Tab-separated table of C-alpha atoms in Angstrom:
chain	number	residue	atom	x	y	z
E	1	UNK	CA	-21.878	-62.110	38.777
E	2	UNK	CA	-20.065	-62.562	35.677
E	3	UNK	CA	-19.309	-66.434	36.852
E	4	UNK	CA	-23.393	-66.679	36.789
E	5	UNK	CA	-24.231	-64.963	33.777
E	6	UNK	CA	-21.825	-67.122	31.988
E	7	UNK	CA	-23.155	-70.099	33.090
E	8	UNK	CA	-26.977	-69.369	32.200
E	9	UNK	CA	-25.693	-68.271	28.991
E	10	UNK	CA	-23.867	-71.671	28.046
E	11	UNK	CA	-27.234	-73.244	29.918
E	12	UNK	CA	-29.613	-71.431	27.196
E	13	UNK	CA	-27.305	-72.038	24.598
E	14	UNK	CA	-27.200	-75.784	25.753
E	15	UNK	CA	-30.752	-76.265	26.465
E	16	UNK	CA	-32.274	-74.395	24.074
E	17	UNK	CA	-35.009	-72.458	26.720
E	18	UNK	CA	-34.886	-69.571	28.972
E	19	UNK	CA	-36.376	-70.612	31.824
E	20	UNK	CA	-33.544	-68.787	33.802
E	21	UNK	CA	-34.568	-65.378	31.950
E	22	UNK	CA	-35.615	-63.725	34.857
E	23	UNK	CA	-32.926	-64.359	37.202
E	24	UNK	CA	-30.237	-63.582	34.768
E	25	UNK	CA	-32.023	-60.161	34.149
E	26	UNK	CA	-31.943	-59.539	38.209
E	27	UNK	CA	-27.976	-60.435	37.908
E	28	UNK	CA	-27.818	-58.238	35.046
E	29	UNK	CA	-28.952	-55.628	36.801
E	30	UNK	CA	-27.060	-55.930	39.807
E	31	UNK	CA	-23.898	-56.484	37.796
E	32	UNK	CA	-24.825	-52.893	35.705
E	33	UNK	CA	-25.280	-51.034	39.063
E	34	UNK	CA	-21.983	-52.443	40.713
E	35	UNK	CA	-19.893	-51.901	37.435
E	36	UNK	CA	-21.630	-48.325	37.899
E	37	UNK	CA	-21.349	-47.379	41.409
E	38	UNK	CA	-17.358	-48.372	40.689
E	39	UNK	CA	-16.411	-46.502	37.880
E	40	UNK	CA	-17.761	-43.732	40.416
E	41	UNK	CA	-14.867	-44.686	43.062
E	42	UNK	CA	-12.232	-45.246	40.873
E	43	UNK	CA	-8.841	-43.482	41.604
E	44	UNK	CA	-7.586	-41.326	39.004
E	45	UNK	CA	-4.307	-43.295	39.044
E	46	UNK	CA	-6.904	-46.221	37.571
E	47	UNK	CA	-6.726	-48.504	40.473
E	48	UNK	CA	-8.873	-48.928	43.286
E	49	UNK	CA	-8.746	-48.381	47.137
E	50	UNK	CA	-7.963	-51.281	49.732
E	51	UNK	CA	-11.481	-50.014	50.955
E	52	UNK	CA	-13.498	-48.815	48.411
E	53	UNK	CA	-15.363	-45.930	50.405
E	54	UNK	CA	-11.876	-44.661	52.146
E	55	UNK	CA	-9.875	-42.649	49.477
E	56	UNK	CA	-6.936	-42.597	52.286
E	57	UNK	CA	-6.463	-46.162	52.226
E	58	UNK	CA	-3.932	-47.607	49.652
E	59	UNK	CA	-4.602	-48.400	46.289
E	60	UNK	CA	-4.612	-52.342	46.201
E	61	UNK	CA	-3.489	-54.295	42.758
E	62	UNK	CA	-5.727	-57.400	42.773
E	63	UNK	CA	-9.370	-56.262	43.167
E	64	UNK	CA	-8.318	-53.557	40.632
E	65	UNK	CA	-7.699	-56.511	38.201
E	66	UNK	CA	-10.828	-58.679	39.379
E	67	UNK	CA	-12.807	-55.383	38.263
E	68	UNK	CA	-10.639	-54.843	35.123
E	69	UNK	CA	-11.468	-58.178	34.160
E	70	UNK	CA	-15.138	-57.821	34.742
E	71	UNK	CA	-16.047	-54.502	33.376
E	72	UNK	CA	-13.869	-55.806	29.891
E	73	UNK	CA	-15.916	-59.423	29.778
E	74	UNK	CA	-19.081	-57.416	30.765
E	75	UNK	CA	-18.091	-54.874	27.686
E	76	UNK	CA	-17.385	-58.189	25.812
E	77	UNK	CA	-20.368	-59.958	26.300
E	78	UNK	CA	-22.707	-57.222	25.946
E	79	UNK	CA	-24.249	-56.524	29.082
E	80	UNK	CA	-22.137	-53.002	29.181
E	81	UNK	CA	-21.236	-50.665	26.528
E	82	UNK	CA	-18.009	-49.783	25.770
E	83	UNK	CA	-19.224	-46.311	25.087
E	84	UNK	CA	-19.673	-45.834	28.658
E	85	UNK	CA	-17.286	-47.942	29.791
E	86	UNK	CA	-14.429	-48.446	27.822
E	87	UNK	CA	-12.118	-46.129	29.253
E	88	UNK	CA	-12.859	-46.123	32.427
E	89	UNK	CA	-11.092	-50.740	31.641
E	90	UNK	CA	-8.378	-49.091	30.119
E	91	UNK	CA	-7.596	-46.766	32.177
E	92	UNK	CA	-7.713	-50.122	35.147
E	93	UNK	CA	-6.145	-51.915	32.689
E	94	UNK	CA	-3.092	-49.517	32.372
E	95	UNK	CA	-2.835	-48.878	35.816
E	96	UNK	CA	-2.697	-53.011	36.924
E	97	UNK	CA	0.091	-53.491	33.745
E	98	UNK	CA	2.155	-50.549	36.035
E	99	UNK	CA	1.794	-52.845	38.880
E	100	UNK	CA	4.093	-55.422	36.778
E	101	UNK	CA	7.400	-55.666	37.818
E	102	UNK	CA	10.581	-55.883	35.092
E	103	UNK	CA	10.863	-59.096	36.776
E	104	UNK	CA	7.036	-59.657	36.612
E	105	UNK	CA	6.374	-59.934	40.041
E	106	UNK	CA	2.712	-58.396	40.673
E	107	UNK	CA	2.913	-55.423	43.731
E	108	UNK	CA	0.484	-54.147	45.847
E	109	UNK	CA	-1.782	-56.971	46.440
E	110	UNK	CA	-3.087	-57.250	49.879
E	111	UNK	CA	-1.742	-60.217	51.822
E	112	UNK	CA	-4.602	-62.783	52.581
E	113	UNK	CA	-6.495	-62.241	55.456
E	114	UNK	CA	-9.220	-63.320	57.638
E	115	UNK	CA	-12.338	-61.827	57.968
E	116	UNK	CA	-12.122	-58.308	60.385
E	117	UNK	CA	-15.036	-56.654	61.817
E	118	UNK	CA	-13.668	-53.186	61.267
E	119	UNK	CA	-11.850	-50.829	58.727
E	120	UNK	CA	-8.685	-50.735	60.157
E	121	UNK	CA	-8.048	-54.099	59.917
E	122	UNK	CA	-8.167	-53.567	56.324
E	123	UNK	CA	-6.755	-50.382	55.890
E	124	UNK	CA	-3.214	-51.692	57.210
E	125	UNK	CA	-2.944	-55.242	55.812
E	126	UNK	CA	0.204	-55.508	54.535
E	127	UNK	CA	1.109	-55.987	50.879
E	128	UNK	CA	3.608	-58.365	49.004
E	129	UNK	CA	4.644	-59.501	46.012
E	130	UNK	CA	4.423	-63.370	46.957
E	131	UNK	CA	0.305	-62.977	47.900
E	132	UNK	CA	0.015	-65.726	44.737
E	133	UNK	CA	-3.743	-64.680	44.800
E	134	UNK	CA	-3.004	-61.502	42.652
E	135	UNK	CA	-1.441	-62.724	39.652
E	136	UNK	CA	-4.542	-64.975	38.155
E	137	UNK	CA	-6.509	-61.675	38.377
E	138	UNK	CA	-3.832	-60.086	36.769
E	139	UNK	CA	-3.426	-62.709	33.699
E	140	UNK	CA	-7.382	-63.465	33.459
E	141	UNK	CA	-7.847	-58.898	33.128
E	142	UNK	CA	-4.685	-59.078	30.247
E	143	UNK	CA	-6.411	-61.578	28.182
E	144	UNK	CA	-9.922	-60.258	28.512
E	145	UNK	CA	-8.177	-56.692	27.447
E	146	UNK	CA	-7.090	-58.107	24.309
E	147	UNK	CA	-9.975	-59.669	23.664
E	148	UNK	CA	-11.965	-56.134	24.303
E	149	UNK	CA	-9.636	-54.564	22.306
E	150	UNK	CA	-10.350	-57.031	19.117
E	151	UNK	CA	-14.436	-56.339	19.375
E	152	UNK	CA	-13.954	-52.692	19.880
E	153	UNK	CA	-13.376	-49.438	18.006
E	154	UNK	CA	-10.710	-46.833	20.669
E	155	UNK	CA	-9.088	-44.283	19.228
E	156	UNK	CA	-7.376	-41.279	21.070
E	157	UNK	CA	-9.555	-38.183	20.246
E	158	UNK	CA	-8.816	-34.528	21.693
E	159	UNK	CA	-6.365	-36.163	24.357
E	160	UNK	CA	-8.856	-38.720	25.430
E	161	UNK	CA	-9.939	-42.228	24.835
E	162	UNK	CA	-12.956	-42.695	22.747
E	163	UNK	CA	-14.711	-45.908	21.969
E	164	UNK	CA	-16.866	-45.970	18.814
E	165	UNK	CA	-19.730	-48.343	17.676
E	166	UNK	CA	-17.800	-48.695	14.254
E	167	UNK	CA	-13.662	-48.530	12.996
E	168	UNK	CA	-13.389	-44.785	12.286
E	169	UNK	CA	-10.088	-42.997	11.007
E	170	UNK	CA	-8.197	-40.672	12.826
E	171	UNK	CA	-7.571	-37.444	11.596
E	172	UNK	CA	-3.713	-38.424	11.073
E	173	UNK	CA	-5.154	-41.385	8.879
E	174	UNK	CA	-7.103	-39.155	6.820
E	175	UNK	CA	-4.216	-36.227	6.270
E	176	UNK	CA	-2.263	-39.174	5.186
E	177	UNK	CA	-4.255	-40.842	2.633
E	178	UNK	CA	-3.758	-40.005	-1.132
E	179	UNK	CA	-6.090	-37.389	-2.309
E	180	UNK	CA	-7.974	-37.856	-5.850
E	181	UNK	CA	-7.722	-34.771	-7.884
């Protein structure tokens, strides 16, 4: 969904009209309710399940970065706030960079498959470091971080992330500015 937004953005922009307007507002919305329903199955650890709907199942390193990367370009582009979203990327974000090896080897990404007609055929795919298809995922969510990152405002407030419209100051930023007397 992100793929098609893009490209009826750089259409307008090109062209000048909007005669797409109402099928990038129906992708819009279907991108707003999948980013949503998402956030809602998210593992604590960050990452996300092999199957999304099966909390046993194990938590599986390149989806997790396919949605990092399109909840931070959604949060990029506008068509999500990083109010609402923010940490729920970072917290993705910080759980894919764990999946790094020190000799930067991407784990946990399921082994390509075929298509199966039933959970378990998912469930146990195997994983391995050499399934190539997880580290552009990986590379494409670090970038679009950074890029988040530069167009937003977190700060750490009462133990949590916060994202804010504007740069504020942390309290340790204010204690340590000079006082006028």
């Amino acid at each position: 969904m992100c793929e098609v937004l893009d490209a009826i953005t750089i259409y307008e922009r090109n062209n000048g009209g909007d005669e797409f307007a109402d099928d990038k507002a129906f992708v819009l919305d279907l991108l707003r309710q999948h980013i949503d329903r998402l956030c809602s199955v998210q593992d604590k650890s960050g990452m996300w399940h092999q199957l999304l709907n099966e909390p046993t199942s194990y938590l599986e390193t390149s989806a997790t970065a396919i949605y990092t990367y399109c909840f931070a370009h959604s949060i990029c582009e506008g068509w999500i706030d990083a109010l609402a979203y923010g940490a729920c990327t970072l917290l993705a974000w910080n759980a894919v960079s764990r999946q790094i090896s020190g000799m930067g080897q991407v784990e946990n990404t399921c082994v390509g498959s075929g298509m199966g007609f039933d959970p378990a055929f998912y469930c146990y795919r195997p994983v391995h470091v050499l399934a190539a298809h997880g580290y552009g995922p990986v590379i494409w969510a670090g970038g679009e971080i950074i890029r988040m990152l530069e167009q937003t405002h977190p700060k750490m407030n009462d133990s949590a992330i916060h994202f804010y419209p504007t740069e504020i100051k942390t309290s340790a930023q204010w204690f340590n500015e000079p006082r006028v007397r």
